[in-house]
Amino acid sequence: MPVREIRYELYAGELEPRWVRFFAIPRFSLQAVWSKWLTTALLGFGSLQLVLYTGYLYVVNTPVLKDLLGLGNANLVLGTDRLFQSFLFVQSFIALGVILGAGPKLLSPELRHHALSIIFSRPISRATYFAGKVVAIGSLMTLLTLVQTTLLFVVMIAVNPPGSAFRAEFFSASVPAYLSAMVYAAMVTALYGLVPLAASAATANAQRAAGIIVAIIFGSSAAGRILAETLDIPTLEALGIVPLLRNAGTALLRGTSESDLSPAAMALSFFAWCGALGWFTYRRLRPVDIFEE
């Protein structure tokens, strides 16, 4: 039986610019996401909430409409901090639905088909590939949180009359509330972006990856609560992603916490989660020899 020796050579042709190679990764990832109707519907629903809040703010600041709706004497005005808190609370659950729909297939197909060996044989490093995937899922989370929060703030500026409390306390209260909301939105974006990446990197099966996402988010929350109650150490509740984000949002926007979690404990838990999820995902991105299995 003849034996043929095949020698592979490096590509010696002209390369695309580095930034073009980088953005090819999130572009193809987002194309796969937008092809799923459920994910697209959830993203649209996230924009629908902005429309509802716009209508609410317009009615509240238009006396004629309040009279027509029979709400002339009703006090419907909410503080800027409460508006941002309630808005982002709903957006975080919509973001959770998006990552359950789009997250499992961020890396699982490449692992299942052993495509990393081919991808890394091109002029794309592991760090570039990881960053491209982060940009892909991060852009979806940014669209639902940071972008929507900024648009809501623009609407507040547009519809509030000059004599309103929003305008009177613009630099002392309104702008700080917006900046706090942006910090909270960035926390949601970071955690809900890294969780599906880690889950998708953990298995080549998309269904299992979806289960891992649920286990990480809700399992950590249940475990943190149980440990906090069993050991009588309230700080351990910060181990859970859901209570961490909920308490961080309340602390940033209202100045209080729903539990005894300190800002230091929440910050430590947040950065620990981000570091652990990012490190695990990056370590899993390595070519696999198909003859190992």
XYZ file of C-alpha atoms in Angstrom:
293
model
C 0.000 0.000 0.000
C 1.629 3.281 -1.068
C 2.131 5.936 1.563
C 1.835 9.562 0.523
C 3.418 12.328 2.494
C 1.475 15.569 2.467
C 3.306 18.697 3.497
C 1.244 21.782 4.281
C 2.705 25.171 3.533
C 1.840 28.560 4.992
C -0.315 30.855 2.893
C 1.975 33.303 1.129
C -0.646 35.459 -0.618
C -1.952 38.897 0.223
C -3.839 39.172 3.509
C -6.872 41.250 4.333
C -6.327 44.088 6.827
C -6.304 42.956 10.448
C -9.509 44.841 11.324
C -11.371 43.167 8.437
C -10.313 39.730 9.683
C -11.421 40.628 13.202
C -14.916 41.820 12.268
C -15.526 38.783 10.074
C -16.001 36.725 13.256
C -18.814 38.769 14.862
C -20.395 39.374 11.453
C -20.907 35.681 10.737
C -21.939 35.033 14.339
C -24.614 37.743 14.171
C -25.882 36.430 10.843
C -26.645 33.123 12.524
C -28.405 34.926 15.375
C -30.609 37.055 13.141
C -31.711 33.974 11.205
C -33.641 32.743 14.285
C -37.098 34.239 14.566
C -37.393 33.852 18.338
C -34.221 35.802 19.025
C -35.264 38.493 16.556
C -38.702 38.682 18.201
C -37.162 39.120 21.642
C -34.906 41.897 20.379
C -37.956 43.576 18.888
C -39.838 43.174 22.157
C -36.991 44.910 23.935
C -37.472 47.879 21.621
C -41.236 47.767 22.214
C -40.701 48.561 25.896
C -38.918 51.760 24.872
C -41.972 52.702 22.798
C -44.266 52.084 25.792
C -42.087 54.203 28.078
C -42.026 56.948 25.449
C -45.828 56.947 25.380
C -45.986 57.023 29.170
C -43.614 59.989 29.404
C -45.505 61.866 26.703
C -48.842 61.381 28.477
C -47.432 62.343 31.879
C -46.000 65.587 30.504
C -49.031 66.540 28.370
C -51.905 67.900 30.528
C -54.406 67.752 27.645
C -53.875 64.012 27.177
C -54.100 63.415 30.936
C -57.482 65.169 30.979
C -58.715 63.194 27.976
C -57.731 59.947 29.685
C -59.318 61.005 32.960
C -55.976 61.216 34.734
C -55.907 64.938 35.385
C -55.468 64.692 39.148
C -53.405 61.502 39.212
C -49.750 61.705 40.183
C -48.108 59.548 37.530
C -44.652 61.079 37.669
C -41.886 58.649 38.616
C -38.371 59.665 39.545
C -35.650 59.270 36.933
C -33.929 56.632 39.035
C -37.108 54.551 39.385
C -37.780 54.804 35.653
C -34.334 53.519 34.782
C -34.536 50.766 37.396
C -37.902 49.416 36.226
C -36.875 49.745 32.567
C -33.612 47.834 32.982
C -35.241 45.232 35.229
C -37.485 44.155 32.339
C -34.683 44.524 29.799
C -32.494 42.143 31.802
C -35.124 39.399 31.526
C -35.453 40.036 27.786
C -31.666 39.802 27.525
C -31.835 36.465 29.355
C -34.248 35.175 26.715
C -31.938 36.384 23.952
C -28.884 34.596 25.338
C -30.906 31.392 25.757
C -31.828 31.593 22.092
C -28.559 32.851 20.627
C -25.930 31.845 23.169
C -25.843 28.041 22.825
C -24.635 28.223 19.219
C -21.911 30.811 19.661
C -19.148 28.197 19.909
C -20.839 24.794 19.976
C -20.976 24.316 16.164
C -17.248 25.017 15.844
C -16.494 22.525 18.610
C -18.819 19.907 17.157
C -17.299 20.096 13.675
C -13.699 20.535 14.926
C -13.579 23.834 13.043
C -11.155 25.550 15.402
C -8.223 23.763 13.769
C -9.226 25.283 10.430
C -9.971 28.724 11.866
C -6.664 28.967 13.699
C -4.759 27.800 10.627
C -5.760 31.098 9.047
C -4.147 34.350 10.185
C -6.529 34.530 13.187
C -5.206 34.093 16.695
C -7.090 32.571 19.601
C -7.286 35.971 21.282
C -8.728 37.554 18.124
C -11.304 34.799 17.775
C -12.316 35.114 21.442
C -12.605 38.901 21.162
C -14.735 38.551 18.028
C -17.177 36.276 19.811
C -17.320 38.690 22.756
C -18.128 41.517 20.349
C -20.899 39.427 18.743
C -22.826 38.621 21.917
C -21.839 41.924 23.528
C -23.372 43.893 20.675
C -26.716 42.163 21.236
C -26.607 42.875 24.963
C -25.513 46.469 24.301
C -28.450 46.965 21.948
C -30.861 45.813 24.645
C -29.333 47.671 27.584
C -26.882 50.509 26.943
C -28.411 51.727 23.675
C -31.992 51.483 24.934
C -31.075 53.285 28.167
C -29.473 56.123 26.218
C -32.511 56.410 23.932
C -34.805 56.507 26.965
C -32.727 59.340 28.437
C -32.972 61.245 25.139
C -36.755 60.802 25.239
C -36.819 62.138 28.802
C -34.931 65.242 27.679
C -37.283 65.747 24.731
C -40.651 65.371 26.480
C -40.012 66.943 29.903
C -40.976 70.632 29.897
C -38.567 73.321 31.141
C -40.314 73.646 34.503
C -40.266 69.930 35.324
C -38.283 68.378 38.148
C -36.248 66.486 35.531
C -35.009 69.745 33.992
C -34.678 71.570 37.324
C -32.428 68.815 38.714
C -30.819 67.891 35.426
C -27.168 67.986 36.491
C -27.709 67.220 40.163
C -30.047 64.215 39.795
C -31.026 63.325 36.203
C -27.535 62.983 34.710
C -26.152 61.023 37.721
C -29.160 58.675 37.485
C -28.418 58.120 33.783
C -24.739 57.412 34.472
C -25.679 54.959 37.247
C -28.099 53.260 34.862
C -25.318 52.944 32.286
C -23.052 51.268 34.858
C -25.848 48.839 35.734
C -26.522 48.174 32.032
C -22.806 47.507 31.490
C -22.853 44.938 34.311
C -25.829 43.150 32.722
C -24.105 43.263 29.325
C -20.848 41.822 30.657
C -22.322 38.961 32.698
C -25.069 38.002 30.256
C -22.502 38.141 27.462
C -19.859 35.940 29.103
C -22.238 33.302 30.522
C -23.433 32.011 27.105
C -19.875 32.076 25.773
C -18.649 29.883 28.626
C -21.652 27.556 28.331
C -21.202 27.201 24.572
C -17.484 26.540 25.023
C -18.193 23.830 27.603
C -20.000 21.467 25.211
C -20.442 20.814 21.513
C -24.176 20.174 22.064
C -26.322 23.311 21.780
C -29.130 21.886 23.944
C -26.688 21.101 26.723
C -25.215 24.587 26.402
C -28.672 26.086 26.967
C -29.023 23.947 30.083
C -25.636 25.117 31.322
C -26.700 28.747 30.872
C -29.778 28.153 33.036
C -27.691 26.240 35.586
C -25.081 28.993 35.858
C -27.546 31.855 36.219
C -30.237 30.296 38.390
C -28.121 27.584 40.008
C -25.606 30.117 41.293
C -28.450 32.243 42.625
C -30.001 29.337 44.517
C -26.631 28.181 45.831
C -25.710 31.659 47.022
C -28.999 32.072 48.857
C -28.739 28.655 50.504
C -25.167 29.286 51.634
C -26.055 32.733 52.946
C -28.945 31.355 55.018
C -27.153 28.202 56.165
C -23.915 29.878 57.230
C -25.648 33.112 58.274
C -23.305 35.132 56.043
C -25.482 37.481 53.934
C -22.516 38.440 51.755
C -22.539 34.971 50.170
C -25.755 35.858 48.381
C -23.578 37.889 46.013
C -22.354 34.573 44.558
C -25.614 34.345 42.628
C -25.792 36.245 39.337
C -29.478 37.217 39.618
C -29.304 38.648 43.177
C -25.986 40.273 42.322
C -27.476 42.188 39.396
C -30.721 42.965 41.218
C -28.973 44.375 44.275
C -26.381 46.206 42.183
C -29.141 47.924 40.196
C -30.984 48.958 43.364
C -27.791 50.203 44.998
C -26.698 52.194 41.946
C -30.062 53.780 41.154
C -31.733 54.070 44.557
C -28.769 54.257 46.892
C -29.980 51.270 48.904
C -29.735 47.473 48.680
C -32.492 44.894 48.950
C -30.244 42.808 51.216
C -27.142 43.303 53.344
C -24.767 43.070 50.386
C -22.025 45.662 50.534
C -20.762 47.460 47.409
C -17.371 45.793 47.891
C -18.931 42.318 47.962
C -20.948 43.024 44.811
C -17.919 44.439 42.987
C -15.747 41.490 44.006
C -18.382 38.971 42.889
C -18.904 40.764 39.570
C -15.224 40.846 38.625
C -14.716 37.278 39.875
C -17.561 36.029 37.656
C -16.282 37.957 34.626
C -12.726 36.716 35.127
C -13.717 33.090 35.677
C -16.115 32.958 32.713
C -13.663 34.704 30.382
C -10.725 32.532 31.468
C -12.714 29.309 31.036
C -13.923 30.281 27.562
C -10.472 31.301 26.400
C -8.906 28.083 27.684
C -11.489 25.995 25.850
C -10.667 27.643 22.523
C -7.957 25.275 21.372
C -7.697 23.054 18.314
C -8.648 19.432 18.932
C -7.055 16.554 17.081
C -9.897 14.650 15.433
C -8.034 11.402 16.006
C -8.231 11.882 19.794
C -11.912 10.879 19.800
